[in-house]
Coordinates of C-alpha atoms and ligand atoms in Angstrom, one line a residue:
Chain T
X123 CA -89.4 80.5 44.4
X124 CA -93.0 79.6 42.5
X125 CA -95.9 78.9 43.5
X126 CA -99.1 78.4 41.7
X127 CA -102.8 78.4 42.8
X128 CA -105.3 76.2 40.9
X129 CA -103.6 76.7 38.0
X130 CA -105.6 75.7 34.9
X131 CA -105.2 75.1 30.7
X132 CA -108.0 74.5 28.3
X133 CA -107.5 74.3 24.6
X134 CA -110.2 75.0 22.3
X135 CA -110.4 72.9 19.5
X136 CA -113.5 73.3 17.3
X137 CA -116.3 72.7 19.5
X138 CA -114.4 70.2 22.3
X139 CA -112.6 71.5 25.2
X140 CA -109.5 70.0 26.3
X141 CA -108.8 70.5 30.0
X142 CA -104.7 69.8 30.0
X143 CA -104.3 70.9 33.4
X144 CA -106.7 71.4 35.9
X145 CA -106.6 73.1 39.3
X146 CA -102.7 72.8 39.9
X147 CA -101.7 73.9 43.0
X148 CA -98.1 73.6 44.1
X149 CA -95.0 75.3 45.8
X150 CA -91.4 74.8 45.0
X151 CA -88.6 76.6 47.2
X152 CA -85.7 78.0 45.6
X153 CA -82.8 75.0 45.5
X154 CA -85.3 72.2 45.5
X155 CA -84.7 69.6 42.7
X156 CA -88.3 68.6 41.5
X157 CA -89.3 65.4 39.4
X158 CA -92.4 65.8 37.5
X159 CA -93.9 62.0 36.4
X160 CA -97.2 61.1 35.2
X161 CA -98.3 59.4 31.9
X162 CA -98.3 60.6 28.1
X163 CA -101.0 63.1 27.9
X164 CA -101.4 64.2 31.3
X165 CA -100.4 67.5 31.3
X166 CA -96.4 67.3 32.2
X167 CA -95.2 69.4 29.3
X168 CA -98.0 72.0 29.7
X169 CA -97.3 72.4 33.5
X170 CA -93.4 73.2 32.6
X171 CA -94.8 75.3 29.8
X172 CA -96.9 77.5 32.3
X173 CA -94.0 77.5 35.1
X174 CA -91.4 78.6 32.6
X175 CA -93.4 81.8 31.8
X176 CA -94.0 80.3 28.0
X177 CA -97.7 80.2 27.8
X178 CA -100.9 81.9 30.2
X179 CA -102.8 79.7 32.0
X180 CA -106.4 79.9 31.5
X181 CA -107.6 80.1 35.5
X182 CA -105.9 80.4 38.3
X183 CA -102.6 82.2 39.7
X184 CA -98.6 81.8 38.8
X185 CA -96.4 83.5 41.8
X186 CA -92.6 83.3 40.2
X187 CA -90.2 84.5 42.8
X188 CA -93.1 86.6 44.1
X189 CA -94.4 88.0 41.6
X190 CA -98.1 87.4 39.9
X191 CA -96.9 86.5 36.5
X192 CA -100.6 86.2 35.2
X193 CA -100.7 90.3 35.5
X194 CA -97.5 90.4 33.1
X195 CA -97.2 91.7 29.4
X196 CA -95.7 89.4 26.8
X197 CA -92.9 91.1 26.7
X198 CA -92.1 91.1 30.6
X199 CA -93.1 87.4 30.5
X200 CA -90.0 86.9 28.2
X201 CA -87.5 89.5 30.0
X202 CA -88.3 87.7 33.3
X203 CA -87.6 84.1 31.0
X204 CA -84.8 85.0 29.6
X205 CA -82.5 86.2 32.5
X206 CA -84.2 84.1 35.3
X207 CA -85.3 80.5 33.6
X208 CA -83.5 78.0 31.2
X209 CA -85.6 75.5 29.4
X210 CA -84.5 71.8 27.8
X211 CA -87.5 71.4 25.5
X212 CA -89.2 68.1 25.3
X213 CA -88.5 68.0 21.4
X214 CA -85.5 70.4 21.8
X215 CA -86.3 73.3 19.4
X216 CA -82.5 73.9 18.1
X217 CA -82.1 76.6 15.4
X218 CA -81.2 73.8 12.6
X219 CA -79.3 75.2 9.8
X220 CA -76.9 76.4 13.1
X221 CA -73.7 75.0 14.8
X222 CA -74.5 73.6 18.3
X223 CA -71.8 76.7 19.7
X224 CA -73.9 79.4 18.2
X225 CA -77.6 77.6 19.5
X226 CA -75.6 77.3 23.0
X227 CA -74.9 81.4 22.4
X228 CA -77.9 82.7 21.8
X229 CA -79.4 83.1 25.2
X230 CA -75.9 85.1 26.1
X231 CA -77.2 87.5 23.4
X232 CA -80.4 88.1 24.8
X233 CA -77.9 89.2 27.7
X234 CA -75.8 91.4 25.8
X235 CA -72.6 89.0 26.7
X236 CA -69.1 90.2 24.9
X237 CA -68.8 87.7 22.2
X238 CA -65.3 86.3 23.4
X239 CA -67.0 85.6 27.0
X240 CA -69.9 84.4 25.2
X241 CA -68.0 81.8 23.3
X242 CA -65.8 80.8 25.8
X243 CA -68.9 80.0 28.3
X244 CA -70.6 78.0 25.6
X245 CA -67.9 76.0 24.8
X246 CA -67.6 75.4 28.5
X247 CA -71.4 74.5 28.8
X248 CA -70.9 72.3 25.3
X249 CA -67.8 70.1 27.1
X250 CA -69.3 69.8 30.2
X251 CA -72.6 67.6 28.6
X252 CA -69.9 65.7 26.7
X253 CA -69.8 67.4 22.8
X254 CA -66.5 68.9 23.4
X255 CA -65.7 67.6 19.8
X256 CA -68.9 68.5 17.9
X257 CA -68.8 72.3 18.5
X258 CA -69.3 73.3 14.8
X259 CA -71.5 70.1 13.7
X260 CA -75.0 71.9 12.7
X261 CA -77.9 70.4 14.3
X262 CA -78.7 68.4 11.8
X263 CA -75.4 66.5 11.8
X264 CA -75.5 65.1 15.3
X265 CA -77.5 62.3 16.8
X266 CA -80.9 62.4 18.7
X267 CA -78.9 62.6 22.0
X268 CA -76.2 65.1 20.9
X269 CA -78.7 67.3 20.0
X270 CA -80.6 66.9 23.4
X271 CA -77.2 67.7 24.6
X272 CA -77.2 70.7 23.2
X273 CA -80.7 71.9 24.3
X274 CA -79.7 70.8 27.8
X275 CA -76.2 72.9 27.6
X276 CA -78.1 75.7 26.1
X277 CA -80.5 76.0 29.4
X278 CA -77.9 76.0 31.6
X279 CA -75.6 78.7 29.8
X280 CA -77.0 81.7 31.3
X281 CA -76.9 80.6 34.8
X282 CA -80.8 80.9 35.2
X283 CA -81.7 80.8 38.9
X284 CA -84.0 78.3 37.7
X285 CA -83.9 74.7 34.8
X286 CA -87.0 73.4 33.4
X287 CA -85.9 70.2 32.2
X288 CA -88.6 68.2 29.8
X289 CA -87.8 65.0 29.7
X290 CA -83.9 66.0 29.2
X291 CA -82.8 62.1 28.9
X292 CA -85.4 60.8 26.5
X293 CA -83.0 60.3 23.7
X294 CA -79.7 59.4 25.8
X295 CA -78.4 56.0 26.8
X296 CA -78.0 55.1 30.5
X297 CA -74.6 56.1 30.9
X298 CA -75.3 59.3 29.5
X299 CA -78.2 60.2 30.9
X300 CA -76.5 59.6 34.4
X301 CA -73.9 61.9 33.4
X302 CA -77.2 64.9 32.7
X303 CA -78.4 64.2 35.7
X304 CA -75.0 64.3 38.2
X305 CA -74.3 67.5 36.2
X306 CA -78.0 69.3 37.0
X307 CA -77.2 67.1 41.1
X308 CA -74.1 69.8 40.9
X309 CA -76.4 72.9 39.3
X310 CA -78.3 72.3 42.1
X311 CA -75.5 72.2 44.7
X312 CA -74.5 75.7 43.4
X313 CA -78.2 76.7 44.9
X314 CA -80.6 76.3 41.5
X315 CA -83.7 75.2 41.5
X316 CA -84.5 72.6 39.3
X317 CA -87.6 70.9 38.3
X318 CA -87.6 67.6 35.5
X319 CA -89.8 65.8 33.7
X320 CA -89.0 62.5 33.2
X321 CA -90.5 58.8 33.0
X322 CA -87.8 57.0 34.0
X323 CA -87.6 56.2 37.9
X324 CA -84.0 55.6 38.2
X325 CA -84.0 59.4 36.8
X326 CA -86.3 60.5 39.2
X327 CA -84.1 59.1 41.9
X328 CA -81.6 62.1 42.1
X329 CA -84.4 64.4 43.3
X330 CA -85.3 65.4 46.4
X331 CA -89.6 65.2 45.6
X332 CA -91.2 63.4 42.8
X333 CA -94.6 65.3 42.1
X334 CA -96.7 62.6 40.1
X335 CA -99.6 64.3 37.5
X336 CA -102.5 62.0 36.2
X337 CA -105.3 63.7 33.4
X338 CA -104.3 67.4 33.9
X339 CA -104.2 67.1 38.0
X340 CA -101.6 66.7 40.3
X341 CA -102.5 63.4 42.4
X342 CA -99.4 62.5 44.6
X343 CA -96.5 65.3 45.8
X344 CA -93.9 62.7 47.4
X345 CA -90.1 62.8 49.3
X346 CA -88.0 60.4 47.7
X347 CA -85.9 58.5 49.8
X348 CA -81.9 58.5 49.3
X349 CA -80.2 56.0 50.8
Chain A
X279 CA -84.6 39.1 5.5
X280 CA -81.8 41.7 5.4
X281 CA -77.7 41.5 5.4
X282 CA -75.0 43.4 5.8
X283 CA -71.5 43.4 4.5
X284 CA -69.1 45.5 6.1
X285 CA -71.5 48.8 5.9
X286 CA -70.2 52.5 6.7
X287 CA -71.1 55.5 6.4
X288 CA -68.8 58.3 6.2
X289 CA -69.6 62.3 7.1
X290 CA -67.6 64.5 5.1
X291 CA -67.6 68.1 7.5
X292 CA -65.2 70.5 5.7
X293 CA -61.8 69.1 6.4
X294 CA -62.6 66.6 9.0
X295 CA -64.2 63.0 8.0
X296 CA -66.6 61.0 10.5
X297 CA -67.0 57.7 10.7
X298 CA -70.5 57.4 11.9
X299 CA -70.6 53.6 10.5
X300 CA -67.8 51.2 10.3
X301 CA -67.9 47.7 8.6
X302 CA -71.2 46.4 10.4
X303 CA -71.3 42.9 9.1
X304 CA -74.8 41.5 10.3
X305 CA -77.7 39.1 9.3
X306 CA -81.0 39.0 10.0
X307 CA -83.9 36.5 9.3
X308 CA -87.5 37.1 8.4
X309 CA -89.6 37.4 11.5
X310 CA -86.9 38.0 14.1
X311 CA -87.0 40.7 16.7
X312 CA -83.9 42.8 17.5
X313 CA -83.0 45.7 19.6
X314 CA -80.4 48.2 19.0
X315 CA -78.3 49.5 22.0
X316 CA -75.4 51.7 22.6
X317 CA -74.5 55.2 24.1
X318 CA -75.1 57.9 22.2
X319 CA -73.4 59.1 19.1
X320 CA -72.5 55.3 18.7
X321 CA -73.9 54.8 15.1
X322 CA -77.6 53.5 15.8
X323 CA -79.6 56.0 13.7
X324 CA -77.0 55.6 10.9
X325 CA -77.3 51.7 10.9
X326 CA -80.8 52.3 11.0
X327 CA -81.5 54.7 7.9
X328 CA -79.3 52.5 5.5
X329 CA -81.2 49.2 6.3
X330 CA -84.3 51.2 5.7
X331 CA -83.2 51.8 2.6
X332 CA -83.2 56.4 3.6
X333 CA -79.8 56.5 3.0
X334 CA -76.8 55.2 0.9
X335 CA -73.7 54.0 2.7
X336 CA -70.2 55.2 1.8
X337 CA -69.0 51.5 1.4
X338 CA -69.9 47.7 1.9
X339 CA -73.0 46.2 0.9
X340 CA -76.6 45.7 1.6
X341 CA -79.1 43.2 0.7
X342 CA -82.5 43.4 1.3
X343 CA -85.2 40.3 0.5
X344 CA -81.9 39.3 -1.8
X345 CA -81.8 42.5 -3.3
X346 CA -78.3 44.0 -3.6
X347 CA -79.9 48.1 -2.5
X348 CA -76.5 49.8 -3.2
X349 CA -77.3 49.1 -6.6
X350 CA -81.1 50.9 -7.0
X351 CA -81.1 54.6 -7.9
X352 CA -83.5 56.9 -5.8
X353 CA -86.5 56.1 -7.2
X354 CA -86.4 52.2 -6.6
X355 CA -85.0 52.6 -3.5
X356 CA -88.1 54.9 -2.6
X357 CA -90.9 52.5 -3.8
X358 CA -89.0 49.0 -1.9
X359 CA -89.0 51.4 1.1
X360 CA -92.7 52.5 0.7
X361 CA -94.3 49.4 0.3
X362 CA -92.1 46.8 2.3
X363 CA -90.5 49.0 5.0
X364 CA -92.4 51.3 8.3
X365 CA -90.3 53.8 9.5
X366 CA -90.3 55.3 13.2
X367 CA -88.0 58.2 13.1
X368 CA -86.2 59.5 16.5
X369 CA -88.0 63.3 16.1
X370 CA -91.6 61.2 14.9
X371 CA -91.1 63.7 11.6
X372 CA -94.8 64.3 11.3
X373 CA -96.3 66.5 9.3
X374 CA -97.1 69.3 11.8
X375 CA -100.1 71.4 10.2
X376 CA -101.6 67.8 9.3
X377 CA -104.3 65.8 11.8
X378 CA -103.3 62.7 13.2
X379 CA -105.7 60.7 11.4
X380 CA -103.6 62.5 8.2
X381 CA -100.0 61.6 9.1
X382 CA -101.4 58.2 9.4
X383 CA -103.4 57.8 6.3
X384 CA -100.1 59.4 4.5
X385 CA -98.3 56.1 3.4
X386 CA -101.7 54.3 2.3
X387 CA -101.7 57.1 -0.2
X388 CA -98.5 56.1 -2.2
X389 CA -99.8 52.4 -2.1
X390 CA -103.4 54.3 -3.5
X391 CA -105.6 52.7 -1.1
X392 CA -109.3 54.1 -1.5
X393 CA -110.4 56.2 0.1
X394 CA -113.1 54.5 2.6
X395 CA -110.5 52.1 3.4
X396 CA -107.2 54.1 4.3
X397 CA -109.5 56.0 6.7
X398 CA -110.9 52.9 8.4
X399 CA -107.0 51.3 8.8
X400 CA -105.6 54.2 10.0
X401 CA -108.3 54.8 12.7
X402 CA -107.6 51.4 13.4
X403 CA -104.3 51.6 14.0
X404 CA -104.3 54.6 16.2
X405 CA -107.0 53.1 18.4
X406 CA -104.4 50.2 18.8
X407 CA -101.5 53.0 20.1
X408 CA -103.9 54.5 22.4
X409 CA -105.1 57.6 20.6
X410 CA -108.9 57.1 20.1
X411 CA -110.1 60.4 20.6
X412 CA -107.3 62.4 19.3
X413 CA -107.4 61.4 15.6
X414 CA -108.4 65.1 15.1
X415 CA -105.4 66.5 16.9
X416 CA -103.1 68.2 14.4
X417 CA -99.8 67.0 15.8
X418 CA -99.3 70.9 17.5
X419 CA -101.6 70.0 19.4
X420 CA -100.3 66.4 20.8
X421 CA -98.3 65.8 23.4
X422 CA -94.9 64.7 23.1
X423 CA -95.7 61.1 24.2
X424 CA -99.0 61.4 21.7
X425 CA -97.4 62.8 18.8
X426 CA -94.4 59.6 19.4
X427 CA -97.8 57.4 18.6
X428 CA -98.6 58.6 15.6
X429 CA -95.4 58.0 14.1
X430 CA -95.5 54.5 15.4
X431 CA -99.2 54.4 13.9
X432 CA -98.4 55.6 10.1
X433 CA -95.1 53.4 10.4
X434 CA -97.4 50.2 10.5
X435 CA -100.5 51.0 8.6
X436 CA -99.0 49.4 5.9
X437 CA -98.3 46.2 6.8
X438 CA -95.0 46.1 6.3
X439 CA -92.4 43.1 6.2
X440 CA -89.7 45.0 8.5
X441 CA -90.8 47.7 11.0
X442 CA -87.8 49.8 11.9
X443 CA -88.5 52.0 14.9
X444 CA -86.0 54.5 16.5
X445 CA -86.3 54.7 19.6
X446 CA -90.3 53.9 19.5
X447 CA -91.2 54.6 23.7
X448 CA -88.1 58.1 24.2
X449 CA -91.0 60.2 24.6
X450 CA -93.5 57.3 27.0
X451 CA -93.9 56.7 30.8
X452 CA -93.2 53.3 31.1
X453 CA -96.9 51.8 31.0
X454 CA -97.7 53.3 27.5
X455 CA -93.9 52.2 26.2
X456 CA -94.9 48.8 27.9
X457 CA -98.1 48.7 25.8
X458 CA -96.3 49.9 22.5
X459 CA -94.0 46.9 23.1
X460 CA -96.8 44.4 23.6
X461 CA -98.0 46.1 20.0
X462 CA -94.7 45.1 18.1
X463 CA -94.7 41.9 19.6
X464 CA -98.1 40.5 18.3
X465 CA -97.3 42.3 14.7
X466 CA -93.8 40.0 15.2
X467 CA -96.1 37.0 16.0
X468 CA -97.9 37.9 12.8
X469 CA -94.4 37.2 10.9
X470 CA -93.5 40.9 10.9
X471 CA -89.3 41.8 11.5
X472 CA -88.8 44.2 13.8
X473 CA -85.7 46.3 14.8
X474 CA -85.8 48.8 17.7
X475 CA -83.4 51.0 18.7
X476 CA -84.1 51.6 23.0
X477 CA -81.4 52.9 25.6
X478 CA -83.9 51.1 27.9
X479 CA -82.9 47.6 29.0
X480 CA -86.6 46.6 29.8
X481 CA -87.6 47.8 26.2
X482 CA -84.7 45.6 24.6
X483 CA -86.7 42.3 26.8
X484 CA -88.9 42.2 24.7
X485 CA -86.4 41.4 22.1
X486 CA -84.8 38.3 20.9
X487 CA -81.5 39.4 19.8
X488 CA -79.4 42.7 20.7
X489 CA -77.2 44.2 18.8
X490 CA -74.3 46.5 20.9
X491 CA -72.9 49.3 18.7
X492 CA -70.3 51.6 19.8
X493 CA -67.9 54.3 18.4
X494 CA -69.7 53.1 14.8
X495 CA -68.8 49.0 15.2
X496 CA -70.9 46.3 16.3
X497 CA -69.2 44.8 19.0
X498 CA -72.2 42.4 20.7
X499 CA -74.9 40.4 19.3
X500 CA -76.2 38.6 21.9
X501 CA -79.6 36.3 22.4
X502 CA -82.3 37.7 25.1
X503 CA -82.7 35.1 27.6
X504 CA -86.5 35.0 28.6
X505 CA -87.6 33.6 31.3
Ligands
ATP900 N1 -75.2 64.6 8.8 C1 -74.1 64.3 9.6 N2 -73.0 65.0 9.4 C2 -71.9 64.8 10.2 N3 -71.9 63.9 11.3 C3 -73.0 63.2 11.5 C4 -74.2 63.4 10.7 N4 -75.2 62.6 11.2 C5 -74.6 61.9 12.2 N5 -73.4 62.3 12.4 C6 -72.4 61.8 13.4 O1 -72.4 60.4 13.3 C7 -72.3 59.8 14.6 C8 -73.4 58.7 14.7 O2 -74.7 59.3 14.7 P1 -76.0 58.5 15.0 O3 -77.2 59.4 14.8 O4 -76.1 57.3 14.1 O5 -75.9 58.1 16.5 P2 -76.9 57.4 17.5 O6 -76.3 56.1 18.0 O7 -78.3 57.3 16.8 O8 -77.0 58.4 18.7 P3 -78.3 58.8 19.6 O9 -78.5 57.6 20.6 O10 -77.7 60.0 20.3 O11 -79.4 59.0 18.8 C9 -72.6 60.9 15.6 O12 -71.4 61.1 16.3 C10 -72.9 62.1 14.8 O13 -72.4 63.3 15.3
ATP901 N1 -102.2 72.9 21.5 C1 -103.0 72.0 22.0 N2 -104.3 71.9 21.6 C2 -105.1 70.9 22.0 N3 -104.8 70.0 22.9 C3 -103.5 70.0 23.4 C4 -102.6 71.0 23.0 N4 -101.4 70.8 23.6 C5 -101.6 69.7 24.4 N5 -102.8 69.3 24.3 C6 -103.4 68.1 25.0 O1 -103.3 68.3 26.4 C7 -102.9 67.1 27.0 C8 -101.7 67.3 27.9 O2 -100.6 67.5 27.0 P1 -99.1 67.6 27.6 O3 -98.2 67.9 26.4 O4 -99.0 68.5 28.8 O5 -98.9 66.1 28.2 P2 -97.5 65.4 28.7 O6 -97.8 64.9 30.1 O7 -96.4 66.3 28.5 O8 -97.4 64.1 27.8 P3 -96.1 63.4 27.2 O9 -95.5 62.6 28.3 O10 -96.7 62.5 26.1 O11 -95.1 64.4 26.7 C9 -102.7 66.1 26.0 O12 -103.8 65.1 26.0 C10 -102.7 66.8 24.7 O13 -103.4 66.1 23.6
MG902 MG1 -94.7 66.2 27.3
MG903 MG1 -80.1 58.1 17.1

């Protein structure tokens, strides 16, 4: 499904260089469920960020579902995004001033989705990560992990062949988080391909491969073992 | 330090009331350290932003150093919270077109600390959470993990009596969170209080005390055994 080719991302800043990623090179079949781990800084976030077709890498080659995504426009780069990817932000990026129904609708306008189909998926997506009763709270009236909720339902919405998850249980208690993950287990039953960020190992343990990054490189790419 | 009489907070949303908060009756002493637990939704942010004196309950009381809060207007409340309370806020809330060093140096500037010195205690601090050579970094330009730091950095610049952090290590693989903790620990030896809210129950170790919140009650306060 993608594969990338010493993939690389500098930033700029004045006259320093930072190298967040540097000479990636991975492939992940369609229906595998990924876990990305590594510590703070070294490069998780911009590695989802370069899979999910939301920013150019600066060297190196991006093949998504076969095609070379570093030869795309911006604007192909977010057609391809918007039907084929859905992405749980690490700081969720939820329209603010906006009910959690209509931030869970908004990728189903991008598809041109009847509005009564649209709602009634949303609200399907919103009781299925647990918010059945906070449909119409704004974003700013729900907690930390309500609102990670809603990022994570809003991903999912659209059916995207395949979930970027970035860290999709930071804010969410055990029991919670446990119920995230046996819902993206199921996702990926139904034949998604699913790749999460995550620094907790009991998270990690419902993938199938944990691929472990270290100051922008990819050091370990390992099984993980289910009992 | 700080007590609580039957506290709750009440949301008013249109025709429908929620009870984020209900009667939390709790005591604690100067230099203890407490952790927060419960699923989410349960009322932890809520208890938290009253004790730090961000937010005014619907009912009950709360005293703080023998103060009875409920009673200040704004502006009181403001200037107790600036100079005897450090705030680490679920989202970080940092100033995003600001540099780390900044954010940090940001509460030193309502206690009108010169110059010279707010910069040397700020670099201090974020050298103690790790982030020696990204004091530059605006906080677009941190990681998620990185930016988490910073919060926890300006939230103790000031040496305050009570350190109130929000889920301080959501965004940390578990080496840095492991560090953070070790931080809060030696600024509890130094007769700091500390209250964290963590969904992680090798976060809450570190702890003395935890309180269990759910559905907007405390219904555990328990000692941490350590070994
Ligand atoms: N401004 C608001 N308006 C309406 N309801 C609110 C508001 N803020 C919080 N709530 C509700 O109050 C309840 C408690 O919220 P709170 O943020 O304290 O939970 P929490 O324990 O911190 O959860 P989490 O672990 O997810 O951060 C939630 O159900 C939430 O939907
Ligand atoms: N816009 C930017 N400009 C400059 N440096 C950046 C920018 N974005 C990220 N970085 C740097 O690149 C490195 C990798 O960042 P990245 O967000 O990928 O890390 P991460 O593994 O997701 O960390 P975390 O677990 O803390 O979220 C970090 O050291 C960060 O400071
Ligand atoms: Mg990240
Ligand atoms: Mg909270």
């Amino acid at each position: 499904l993608l594969e990338t080719a010493e993939l690389s991302k500098d930033y700029l800043m004045g006259s320093e260089v930072v190298n967040a990623l540097r000479e990636v090179s991975v492939q992940v079949k369609g229906g595998e469920f990924v876990a990305v781990m590594g510590p703070s800084g070294s490069g998780k976030s911009t590695f989802m960020n370069l899979i999910g077709c939301l920013d150019r890498p600066s060297s190196g080659r991006y093949l998504f579902e076969g095609r070379d995504m570093s030869q795309l426009n911006i604007d192909d780069l977010a057609r391809t995004r918007n039907h084929r990817v859905g992405f749980v932000f690490q700081n969720f990026s939820l329209l603010s001033r906006t009910s959690a129904l209509e931030n869970v609708e908004l990728p189903l306008m991008y598809g041109k989705v009847p509005r009564r189909d649209r709602k009634a998926k949303a609200t399907a997506v919103l009781e299925a990560v647990g918010l059945k009763d906070r449909i119409r709270h704004q974003s700013s009236q729900l907690s930390g992990g309500q609102q990670q909720r809603v990022a994570i339902a809003r991903a999912i919405v659209n059916d995207p062949a395949l979930i970027l998850a970035d860290e999709p249980t930071g804010a969410l208690d055990t029991f919670t988080g446990i119920e995230i993950m046996a819902l993206f287990q199921a996702l990926n039953r139904d034949g998604r391909t699913i790749v999460v960020v995550t620094h907790e190992s009991d998270i990690a343990q419902f993938a199938d491969r944990i691929l472990r990054f270290r100051d922008g490189r990819l050091i370990k790419d390992e099984r993980v073992e289910h009992p």
